[in-house]
PDB file of C-alpha atoms in Angstrom:
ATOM      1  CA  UNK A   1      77.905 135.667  25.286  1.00 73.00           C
ATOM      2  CA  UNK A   2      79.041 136.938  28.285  1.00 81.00           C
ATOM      3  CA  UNK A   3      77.339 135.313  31.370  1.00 83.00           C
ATOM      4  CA  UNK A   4      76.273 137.473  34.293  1.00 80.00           C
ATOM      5  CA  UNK A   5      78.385 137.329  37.542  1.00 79.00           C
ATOM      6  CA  UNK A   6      77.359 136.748  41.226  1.00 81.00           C
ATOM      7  CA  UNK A   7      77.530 139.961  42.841  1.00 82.00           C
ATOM      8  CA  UNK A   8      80.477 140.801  44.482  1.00 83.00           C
ATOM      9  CA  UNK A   9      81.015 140.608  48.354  1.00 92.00           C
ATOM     10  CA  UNK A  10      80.818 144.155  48.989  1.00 91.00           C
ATOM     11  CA  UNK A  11      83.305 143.913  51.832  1.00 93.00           C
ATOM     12  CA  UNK A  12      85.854 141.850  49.842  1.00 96.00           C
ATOM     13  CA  UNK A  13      87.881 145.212  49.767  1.00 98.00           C
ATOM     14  CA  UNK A  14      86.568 147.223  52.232  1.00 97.00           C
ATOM     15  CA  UNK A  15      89.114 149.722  53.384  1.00 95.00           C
ATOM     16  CA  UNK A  16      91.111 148.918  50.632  1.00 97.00           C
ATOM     17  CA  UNK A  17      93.083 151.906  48.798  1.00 98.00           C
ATOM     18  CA  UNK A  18      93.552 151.337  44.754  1.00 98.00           C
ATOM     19  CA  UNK A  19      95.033 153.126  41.970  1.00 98.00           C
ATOM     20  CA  UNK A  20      94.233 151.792  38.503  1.00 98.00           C
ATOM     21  CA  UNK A  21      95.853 153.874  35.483  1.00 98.00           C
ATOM     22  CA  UNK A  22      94.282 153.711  32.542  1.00 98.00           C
ATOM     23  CA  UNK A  23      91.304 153.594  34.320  1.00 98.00           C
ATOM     24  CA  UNK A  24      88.614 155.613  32.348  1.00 98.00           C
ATOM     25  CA  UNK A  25      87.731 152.969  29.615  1.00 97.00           C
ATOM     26  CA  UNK A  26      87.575 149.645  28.709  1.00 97.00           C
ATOM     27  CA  UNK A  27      89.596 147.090  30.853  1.00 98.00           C
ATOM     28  CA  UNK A  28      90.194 150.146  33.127  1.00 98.00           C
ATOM     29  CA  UNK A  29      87.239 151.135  33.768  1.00 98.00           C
ATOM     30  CA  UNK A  30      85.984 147.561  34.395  1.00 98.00           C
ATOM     31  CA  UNK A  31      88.586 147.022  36.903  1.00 98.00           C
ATOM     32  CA  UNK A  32      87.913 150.132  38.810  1.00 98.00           C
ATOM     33  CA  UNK A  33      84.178 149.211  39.000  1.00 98.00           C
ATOM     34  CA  UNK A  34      84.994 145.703  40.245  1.00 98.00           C
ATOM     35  CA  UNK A  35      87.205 147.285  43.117  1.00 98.00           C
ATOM     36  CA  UNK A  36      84.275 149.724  43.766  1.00 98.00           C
ATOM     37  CA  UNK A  37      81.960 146.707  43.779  1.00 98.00           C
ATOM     38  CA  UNK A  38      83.774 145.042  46.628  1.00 98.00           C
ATOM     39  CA  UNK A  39      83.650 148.029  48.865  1.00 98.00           C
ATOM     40  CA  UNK A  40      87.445 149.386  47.653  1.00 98.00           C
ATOM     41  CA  UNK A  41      88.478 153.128  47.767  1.00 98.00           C
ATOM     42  CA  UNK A  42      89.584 153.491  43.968  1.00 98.00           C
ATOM     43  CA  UNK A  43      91.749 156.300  42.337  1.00 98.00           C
ATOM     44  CA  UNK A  44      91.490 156.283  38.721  1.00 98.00           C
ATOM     45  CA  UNK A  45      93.576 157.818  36.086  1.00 98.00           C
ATOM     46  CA  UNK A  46      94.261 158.700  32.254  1.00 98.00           C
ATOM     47  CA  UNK A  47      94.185 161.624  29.871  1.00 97.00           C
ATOM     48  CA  UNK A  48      90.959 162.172  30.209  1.00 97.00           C
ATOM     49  CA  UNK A  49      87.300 160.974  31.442  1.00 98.00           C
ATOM     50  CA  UNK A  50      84.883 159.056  29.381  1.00 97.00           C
ATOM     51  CA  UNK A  51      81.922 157.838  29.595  1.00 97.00           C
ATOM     52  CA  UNK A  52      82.882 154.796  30.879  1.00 97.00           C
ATOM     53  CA  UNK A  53      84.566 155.990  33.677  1.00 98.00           C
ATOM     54  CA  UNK A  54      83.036 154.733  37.254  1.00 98.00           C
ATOM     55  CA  UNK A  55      81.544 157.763  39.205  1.00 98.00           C
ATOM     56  CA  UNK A  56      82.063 156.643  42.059  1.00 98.00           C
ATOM     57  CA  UNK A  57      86.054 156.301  41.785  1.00 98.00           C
ATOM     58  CA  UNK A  58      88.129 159.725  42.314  1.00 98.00           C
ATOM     59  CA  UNK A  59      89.508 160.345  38.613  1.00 98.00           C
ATOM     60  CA  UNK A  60      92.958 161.999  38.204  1.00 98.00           C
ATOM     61  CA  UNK A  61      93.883 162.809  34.827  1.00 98.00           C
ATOM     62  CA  UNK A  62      97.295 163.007  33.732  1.00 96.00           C
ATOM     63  CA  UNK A  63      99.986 161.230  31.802  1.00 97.00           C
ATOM     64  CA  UNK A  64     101.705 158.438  33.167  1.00 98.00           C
ATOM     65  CA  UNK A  65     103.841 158.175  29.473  1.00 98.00           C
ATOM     66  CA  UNK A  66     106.272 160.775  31.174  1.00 98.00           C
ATOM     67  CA  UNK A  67     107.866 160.890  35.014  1.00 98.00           C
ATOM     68  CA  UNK A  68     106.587 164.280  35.649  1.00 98.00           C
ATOM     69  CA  UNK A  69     102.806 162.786  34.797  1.00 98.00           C
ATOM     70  CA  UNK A  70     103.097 159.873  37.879  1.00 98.00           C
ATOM     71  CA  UNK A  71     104.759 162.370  39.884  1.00 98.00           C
ATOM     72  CA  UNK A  72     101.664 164.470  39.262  1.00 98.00           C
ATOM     73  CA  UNK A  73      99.216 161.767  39.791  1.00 98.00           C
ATOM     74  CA  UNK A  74     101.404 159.768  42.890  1.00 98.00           C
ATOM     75  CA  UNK A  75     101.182 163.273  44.494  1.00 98.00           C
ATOM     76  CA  UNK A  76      97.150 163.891  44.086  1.00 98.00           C
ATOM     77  CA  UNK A  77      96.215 159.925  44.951  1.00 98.00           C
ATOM     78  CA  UNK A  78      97.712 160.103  47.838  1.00 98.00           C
ATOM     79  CA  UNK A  79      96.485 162.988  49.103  1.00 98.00           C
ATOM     80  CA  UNK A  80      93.068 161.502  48.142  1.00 97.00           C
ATOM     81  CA  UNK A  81      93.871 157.744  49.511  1.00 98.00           C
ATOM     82  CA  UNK A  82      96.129 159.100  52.409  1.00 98.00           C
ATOM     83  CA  UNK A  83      97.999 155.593  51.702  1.00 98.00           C
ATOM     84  CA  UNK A  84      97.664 152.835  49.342  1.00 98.00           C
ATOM     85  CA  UNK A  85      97.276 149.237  49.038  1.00 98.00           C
ATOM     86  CA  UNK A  86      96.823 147.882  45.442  1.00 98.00           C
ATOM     87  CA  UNK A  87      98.287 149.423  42.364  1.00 98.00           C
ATOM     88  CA  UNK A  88      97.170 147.999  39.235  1.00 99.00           C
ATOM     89  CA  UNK A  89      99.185 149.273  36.141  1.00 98.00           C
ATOM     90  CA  UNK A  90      96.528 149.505  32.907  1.00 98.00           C
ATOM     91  CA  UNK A  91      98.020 151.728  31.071  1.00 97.00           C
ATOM     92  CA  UNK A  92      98.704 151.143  27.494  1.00 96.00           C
ATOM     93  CA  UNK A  93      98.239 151.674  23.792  1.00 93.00           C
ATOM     94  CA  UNK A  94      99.780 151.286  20.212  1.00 86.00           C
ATOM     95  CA  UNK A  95      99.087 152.459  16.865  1.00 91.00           C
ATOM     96  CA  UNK A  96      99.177 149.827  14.346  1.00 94.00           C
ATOM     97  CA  UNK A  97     101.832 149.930  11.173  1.00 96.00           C
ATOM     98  CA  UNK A  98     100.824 147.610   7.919  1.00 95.00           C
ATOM     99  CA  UNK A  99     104.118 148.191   6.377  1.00 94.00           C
ATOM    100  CA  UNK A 100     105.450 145.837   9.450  1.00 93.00           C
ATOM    101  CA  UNK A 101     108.393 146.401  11.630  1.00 96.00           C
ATOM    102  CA  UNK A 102     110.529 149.114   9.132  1.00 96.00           C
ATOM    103  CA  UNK A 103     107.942 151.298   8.751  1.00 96.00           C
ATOM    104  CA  UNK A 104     107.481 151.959  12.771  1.00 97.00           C
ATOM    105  CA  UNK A 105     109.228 155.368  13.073  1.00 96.00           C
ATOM    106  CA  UNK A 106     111.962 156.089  16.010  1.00 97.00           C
ATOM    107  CA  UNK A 107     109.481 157.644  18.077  1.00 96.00           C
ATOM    108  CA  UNK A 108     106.600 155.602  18.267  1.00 96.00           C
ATOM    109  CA  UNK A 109     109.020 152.458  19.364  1.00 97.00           C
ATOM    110  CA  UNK A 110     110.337 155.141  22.481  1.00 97.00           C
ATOM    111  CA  UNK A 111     106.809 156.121  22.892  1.00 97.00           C
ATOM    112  CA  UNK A 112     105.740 152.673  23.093  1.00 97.00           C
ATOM    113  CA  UNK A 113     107.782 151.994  25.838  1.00 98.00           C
ATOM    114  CA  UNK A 114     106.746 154.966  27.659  1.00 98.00           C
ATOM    115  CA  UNK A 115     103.392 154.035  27.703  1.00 98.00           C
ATOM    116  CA  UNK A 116     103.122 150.162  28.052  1.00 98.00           C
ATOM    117  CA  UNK A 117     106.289 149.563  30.174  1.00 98.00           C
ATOM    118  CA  UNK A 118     108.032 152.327  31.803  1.00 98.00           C
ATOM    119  CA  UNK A 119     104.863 153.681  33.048  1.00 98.00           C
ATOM    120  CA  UNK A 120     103.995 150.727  35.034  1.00 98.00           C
ATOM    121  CA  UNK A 121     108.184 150.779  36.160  1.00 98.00           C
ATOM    122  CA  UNK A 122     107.425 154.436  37.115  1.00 98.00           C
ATOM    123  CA  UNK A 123     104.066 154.263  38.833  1.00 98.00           C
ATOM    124  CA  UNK A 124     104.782 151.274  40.900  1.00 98.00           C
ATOM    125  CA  UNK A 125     108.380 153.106  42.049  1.00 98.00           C
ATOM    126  CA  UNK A 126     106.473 156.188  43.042  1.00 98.00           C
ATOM    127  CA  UNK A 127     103.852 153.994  44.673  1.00 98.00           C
ATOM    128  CA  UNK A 128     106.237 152.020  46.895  1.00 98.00           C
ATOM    129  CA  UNK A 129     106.841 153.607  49.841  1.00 98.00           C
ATOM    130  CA  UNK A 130     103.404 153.393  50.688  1.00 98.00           C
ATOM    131  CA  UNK A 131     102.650 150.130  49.304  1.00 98.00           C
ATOM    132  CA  UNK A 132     105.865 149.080  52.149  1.00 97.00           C
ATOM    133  CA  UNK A 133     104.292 151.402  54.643  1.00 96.00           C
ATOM    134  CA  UNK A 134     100.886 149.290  53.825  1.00 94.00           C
ATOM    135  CA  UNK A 135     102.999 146.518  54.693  1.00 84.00           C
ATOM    136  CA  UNK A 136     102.208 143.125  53.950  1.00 80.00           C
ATOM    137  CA  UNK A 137      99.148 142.246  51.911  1.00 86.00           C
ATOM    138  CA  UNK A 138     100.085 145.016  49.160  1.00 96.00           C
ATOM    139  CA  UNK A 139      99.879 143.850  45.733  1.00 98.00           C
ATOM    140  CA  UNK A 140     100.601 145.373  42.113  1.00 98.00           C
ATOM    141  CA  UNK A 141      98.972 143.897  39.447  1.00 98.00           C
ATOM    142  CA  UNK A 142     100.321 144.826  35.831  1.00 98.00           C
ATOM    143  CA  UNK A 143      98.374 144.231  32.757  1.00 98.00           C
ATOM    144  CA  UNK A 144      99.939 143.041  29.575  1.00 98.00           C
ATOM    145  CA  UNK A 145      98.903 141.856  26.205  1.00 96.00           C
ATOM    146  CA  UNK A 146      99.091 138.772  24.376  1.00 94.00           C
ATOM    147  CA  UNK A 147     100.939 140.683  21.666  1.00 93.00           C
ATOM    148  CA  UNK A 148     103.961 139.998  24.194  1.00 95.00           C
ATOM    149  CA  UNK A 149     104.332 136.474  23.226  1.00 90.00           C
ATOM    150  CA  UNK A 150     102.109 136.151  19.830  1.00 88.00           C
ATOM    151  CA  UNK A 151     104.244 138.923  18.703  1.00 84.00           C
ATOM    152  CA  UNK A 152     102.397 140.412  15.168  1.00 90.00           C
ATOM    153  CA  UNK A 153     104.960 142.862  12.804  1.00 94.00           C
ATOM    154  CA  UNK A 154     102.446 145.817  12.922  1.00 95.00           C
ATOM    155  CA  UNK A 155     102.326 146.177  16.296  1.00 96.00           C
ATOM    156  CA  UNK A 156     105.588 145.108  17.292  1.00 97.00           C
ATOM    157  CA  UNK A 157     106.664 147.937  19.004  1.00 97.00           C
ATOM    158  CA  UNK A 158     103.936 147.254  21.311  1.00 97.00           C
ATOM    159  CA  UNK A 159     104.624 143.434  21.692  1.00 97.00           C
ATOM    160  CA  UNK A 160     108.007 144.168  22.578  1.00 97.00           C
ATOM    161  CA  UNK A 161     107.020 146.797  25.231  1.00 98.00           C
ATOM    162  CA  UNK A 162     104.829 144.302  26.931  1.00 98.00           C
ATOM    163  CA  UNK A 163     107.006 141.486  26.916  1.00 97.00           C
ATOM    164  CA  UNK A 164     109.750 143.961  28.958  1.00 98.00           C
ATOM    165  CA  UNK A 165     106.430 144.734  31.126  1.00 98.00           C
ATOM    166  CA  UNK A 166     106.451 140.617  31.604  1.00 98.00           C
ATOM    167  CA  UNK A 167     110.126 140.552  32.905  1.00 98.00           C
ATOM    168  CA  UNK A 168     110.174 143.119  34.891  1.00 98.00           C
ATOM    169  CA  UNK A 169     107.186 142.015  37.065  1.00 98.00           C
ATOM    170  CA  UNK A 170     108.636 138.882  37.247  1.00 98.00           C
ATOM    171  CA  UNK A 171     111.539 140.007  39.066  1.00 98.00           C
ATOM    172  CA  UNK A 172     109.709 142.849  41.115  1.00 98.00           C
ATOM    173  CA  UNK A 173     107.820 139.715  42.209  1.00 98.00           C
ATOM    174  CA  UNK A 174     111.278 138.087  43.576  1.00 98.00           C
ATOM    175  CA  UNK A 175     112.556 141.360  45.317  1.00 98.00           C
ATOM    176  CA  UNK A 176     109.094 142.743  46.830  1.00 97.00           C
ATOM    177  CA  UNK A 177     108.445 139.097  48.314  1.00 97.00           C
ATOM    178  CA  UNK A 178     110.292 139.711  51.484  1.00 96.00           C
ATOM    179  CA  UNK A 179     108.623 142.143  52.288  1.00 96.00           C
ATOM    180  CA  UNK A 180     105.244 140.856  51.642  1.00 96.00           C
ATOM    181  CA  UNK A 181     104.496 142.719  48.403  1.00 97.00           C
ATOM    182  CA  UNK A 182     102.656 140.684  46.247  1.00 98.00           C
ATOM    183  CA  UNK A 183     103.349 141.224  42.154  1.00 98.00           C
ATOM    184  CA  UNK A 184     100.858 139.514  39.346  1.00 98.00           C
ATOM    185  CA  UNK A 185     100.551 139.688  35.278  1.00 98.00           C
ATOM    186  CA  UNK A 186      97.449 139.709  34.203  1.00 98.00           C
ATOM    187  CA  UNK A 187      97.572 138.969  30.050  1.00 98.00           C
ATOM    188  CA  UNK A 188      94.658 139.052  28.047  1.00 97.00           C
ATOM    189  CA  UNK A 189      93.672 137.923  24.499  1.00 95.00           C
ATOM    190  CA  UNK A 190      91.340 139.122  22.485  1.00 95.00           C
ATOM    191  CA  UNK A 191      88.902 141.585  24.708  1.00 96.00           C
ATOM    192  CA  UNK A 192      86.235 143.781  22.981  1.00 95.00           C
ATOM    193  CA  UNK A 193      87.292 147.568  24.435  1.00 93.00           C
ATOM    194  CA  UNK A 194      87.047 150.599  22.051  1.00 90.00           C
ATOM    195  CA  UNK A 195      91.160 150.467  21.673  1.00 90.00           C
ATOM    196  CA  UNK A 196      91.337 146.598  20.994  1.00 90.00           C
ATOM    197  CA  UNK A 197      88.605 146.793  18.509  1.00 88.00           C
ATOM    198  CA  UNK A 198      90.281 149.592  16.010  1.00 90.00           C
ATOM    199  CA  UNK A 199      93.401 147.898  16.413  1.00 91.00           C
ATOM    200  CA  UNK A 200      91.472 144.510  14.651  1.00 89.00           C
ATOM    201  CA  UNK A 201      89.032 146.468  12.346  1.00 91.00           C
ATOM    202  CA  UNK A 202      92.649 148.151  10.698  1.00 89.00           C
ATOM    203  CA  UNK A 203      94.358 144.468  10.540  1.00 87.00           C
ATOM    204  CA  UNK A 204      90.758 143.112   9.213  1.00 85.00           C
ATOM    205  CA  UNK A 205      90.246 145.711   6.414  1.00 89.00           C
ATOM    206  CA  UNK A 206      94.100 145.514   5.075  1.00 89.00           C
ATOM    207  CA  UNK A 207      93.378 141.643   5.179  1.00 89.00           C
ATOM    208  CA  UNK A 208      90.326 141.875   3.491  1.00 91.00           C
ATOM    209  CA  UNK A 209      87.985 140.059   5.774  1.00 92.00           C
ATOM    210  CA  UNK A 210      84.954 140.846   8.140  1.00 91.00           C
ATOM    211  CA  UNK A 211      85.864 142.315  11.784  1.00 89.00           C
ATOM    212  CA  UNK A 212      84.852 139.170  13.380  1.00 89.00           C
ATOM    213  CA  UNK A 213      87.031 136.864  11.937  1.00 90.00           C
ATOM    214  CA  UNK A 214      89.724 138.352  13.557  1.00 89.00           C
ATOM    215  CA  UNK A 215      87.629 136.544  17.027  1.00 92.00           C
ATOM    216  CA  UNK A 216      86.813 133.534  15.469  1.00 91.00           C
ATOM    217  CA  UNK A 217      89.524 131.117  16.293  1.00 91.00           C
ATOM    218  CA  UNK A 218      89.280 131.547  20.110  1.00 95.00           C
ATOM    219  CA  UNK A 219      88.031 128.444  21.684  1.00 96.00           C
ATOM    220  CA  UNK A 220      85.903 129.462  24.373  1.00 96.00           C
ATOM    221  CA  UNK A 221      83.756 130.451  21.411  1.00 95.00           C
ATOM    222  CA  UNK A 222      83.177 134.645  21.751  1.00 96.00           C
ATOM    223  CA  UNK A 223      85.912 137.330  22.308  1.00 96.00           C
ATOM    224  CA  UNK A 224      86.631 138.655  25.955  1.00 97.00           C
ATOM    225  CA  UNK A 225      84.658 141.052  27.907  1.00 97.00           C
ATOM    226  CA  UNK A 226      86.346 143.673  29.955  1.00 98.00           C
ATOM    227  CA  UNK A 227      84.474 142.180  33.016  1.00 97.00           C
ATOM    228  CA  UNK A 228      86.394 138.985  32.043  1.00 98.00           C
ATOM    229  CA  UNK A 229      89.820 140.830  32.982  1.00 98.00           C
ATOM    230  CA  UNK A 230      88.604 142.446  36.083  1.00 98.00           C
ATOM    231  CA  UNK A 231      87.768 139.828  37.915  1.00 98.00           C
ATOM    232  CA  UNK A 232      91.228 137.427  36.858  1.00 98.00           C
ATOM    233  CA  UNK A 233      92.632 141.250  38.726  1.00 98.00           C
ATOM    234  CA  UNK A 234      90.376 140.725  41.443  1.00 98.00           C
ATOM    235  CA  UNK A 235      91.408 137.364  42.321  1.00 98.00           C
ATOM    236  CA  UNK A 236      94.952 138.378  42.406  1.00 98.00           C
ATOM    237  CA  UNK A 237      94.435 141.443  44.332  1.00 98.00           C
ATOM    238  CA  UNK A 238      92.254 139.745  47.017  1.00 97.00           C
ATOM    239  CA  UNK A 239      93.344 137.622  50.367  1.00 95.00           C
ATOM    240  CA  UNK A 240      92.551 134.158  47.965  1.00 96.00           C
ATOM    241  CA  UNK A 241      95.333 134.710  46.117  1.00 98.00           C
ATOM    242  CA  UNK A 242      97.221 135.222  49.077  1.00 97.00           C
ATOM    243  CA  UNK A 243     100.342 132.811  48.235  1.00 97.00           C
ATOM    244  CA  UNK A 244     100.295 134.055  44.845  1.00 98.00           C
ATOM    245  CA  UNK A 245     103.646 136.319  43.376  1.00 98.00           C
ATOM    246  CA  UNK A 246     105.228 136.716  40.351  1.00 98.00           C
ATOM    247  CA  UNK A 247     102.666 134.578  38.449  1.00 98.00           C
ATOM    248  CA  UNK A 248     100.887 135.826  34.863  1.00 97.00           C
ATOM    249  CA  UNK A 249      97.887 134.695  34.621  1.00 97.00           C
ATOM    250  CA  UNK A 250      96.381 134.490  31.301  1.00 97.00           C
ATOM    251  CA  UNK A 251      92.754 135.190  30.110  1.00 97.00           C
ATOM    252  CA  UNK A 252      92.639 134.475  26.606  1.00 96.00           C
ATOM    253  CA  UNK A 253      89.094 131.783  26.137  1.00 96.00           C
ATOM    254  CA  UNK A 254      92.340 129.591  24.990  1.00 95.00           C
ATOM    255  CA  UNK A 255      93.375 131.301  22.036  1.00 94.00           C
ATOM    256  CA  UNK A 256      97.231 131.864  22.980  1.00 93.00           C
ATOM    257  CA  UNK A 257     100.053 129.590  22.966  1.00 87.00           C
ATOM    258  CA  UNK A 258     100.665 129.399  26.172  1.00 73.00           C
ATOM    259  CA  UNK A 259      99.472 128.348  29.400  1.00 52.00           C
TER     260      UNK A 259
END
């Protein structure tokens, strides 16, 4: 069970200017609560609104899948922000294939890249110039997936978008350093959000076993919360993790190989 946090210092990011794609459910919408919580001013974007999306935050929908979509939406949050500060690149989704990696057509593997990698490439090139003109202190935090390491056939177009997501941050990390830029991975495991948990109900019905087995090998004992993310995004968007670049820091209760 997921245990209740301290509150947040509501100054942490006072003053602070955020854009978090993806932002209207799930992880998203976590994240953009936890910036709201510590006093941030918080742009959030997808296709559309839920009811999970933060009130407070200014939403922007649009697509971030296609160039014209973050022009749209770099345009609009920065009339709203006037600047920005932290960029945190959520955006993402796959549709799982049970015949494995031949039966994903053409256009779901260029999709997938759209949407989990060049988005984030986009977004953070539109984003920039302000994050430069912040100056130092910015920080872009992009969100991947375990997929991009535990790599599963059904969702490998996904797996393989993420992992490109993984590289590139790394060396975004190297060139934006000089110039006081800060660049973090956040990757999670297994977190319960309304996408996540389709994706493991279809791989737990073609395997033939209850939905929570798919959970049940992670050591920490109980599957991630969205909350769980947010706050690993927190940390690496906040003053503590000041000497921090280039780093991916992994919230998985344990479950993935790697550290």
């Amino acid at each position: 069970m997921f245990k209740t946090l301290p509150q947040s210092d509501p100054a942490e990011f006072a003053g602070r200017r955020v854009v978090v794609t993806g932002g209207s459910r799930g992880i998203g919408a976590a994240i953009v609560q936890r910036f709201l919580d510590g006093g941030a001013i918080v742009v959030a974007s997808a296709r559309k609104a839920t009811d999970e999306t933060p009130q407070a935050a200014t939403f922007i929908p649009g697509d971030v899948s296609t160039p014209e979509g973050v022009r749209t939406l770099a345009t609009a949050a920065l009339e709203v922000l006037g600047g920005v500060d932290i960029v945190v690149n959520n955006a993402g989704a796959a549709r799982t294939h049970l015949g494995g990696i031949g039966s994903i057509p053409d256009e779901e593997w260029v999709d997938a890249l759209a949407l989990n990698y060049l988005s984030a490439v986009r977004v953070t090139g539109a984003f920039l110039p302000a994050l430069r003109e912040s100056g130092a202190g910015s920080v872009v935090v992009n969100i991947s997936s375990g997929m991009a390491v535990e790599l599963a056939a059904p969702l490998a177009h996904y797996g393989a978008a993420k992992a490109a997501l993984n590289a590139y941050s790394k060396a975004l990390a190297s060139e934006l350093a000089p110039a006081g830029i800060r660049v973090a991975t956040v990757t999670p495991g297994n977190v319960l959000t309304p996408g996540a948990d389709a994706i493991r109900q279809t791989l737990a019905d073609a395997q033939g076993v209850p939905l929570d087995a798919t959970t049940s090998a992670i050591p920490l004992g109980r599957p991630g919360d969205p909350r769980d993310i947010a706050e690993a995004v927190a940390y690496l968007a906040s003053d503590r993790a000041q000497w921090v670049t280039g780093t991916n820091l992994v919230v998985d209760g344990g479950e993935l190989p790697i550290a």
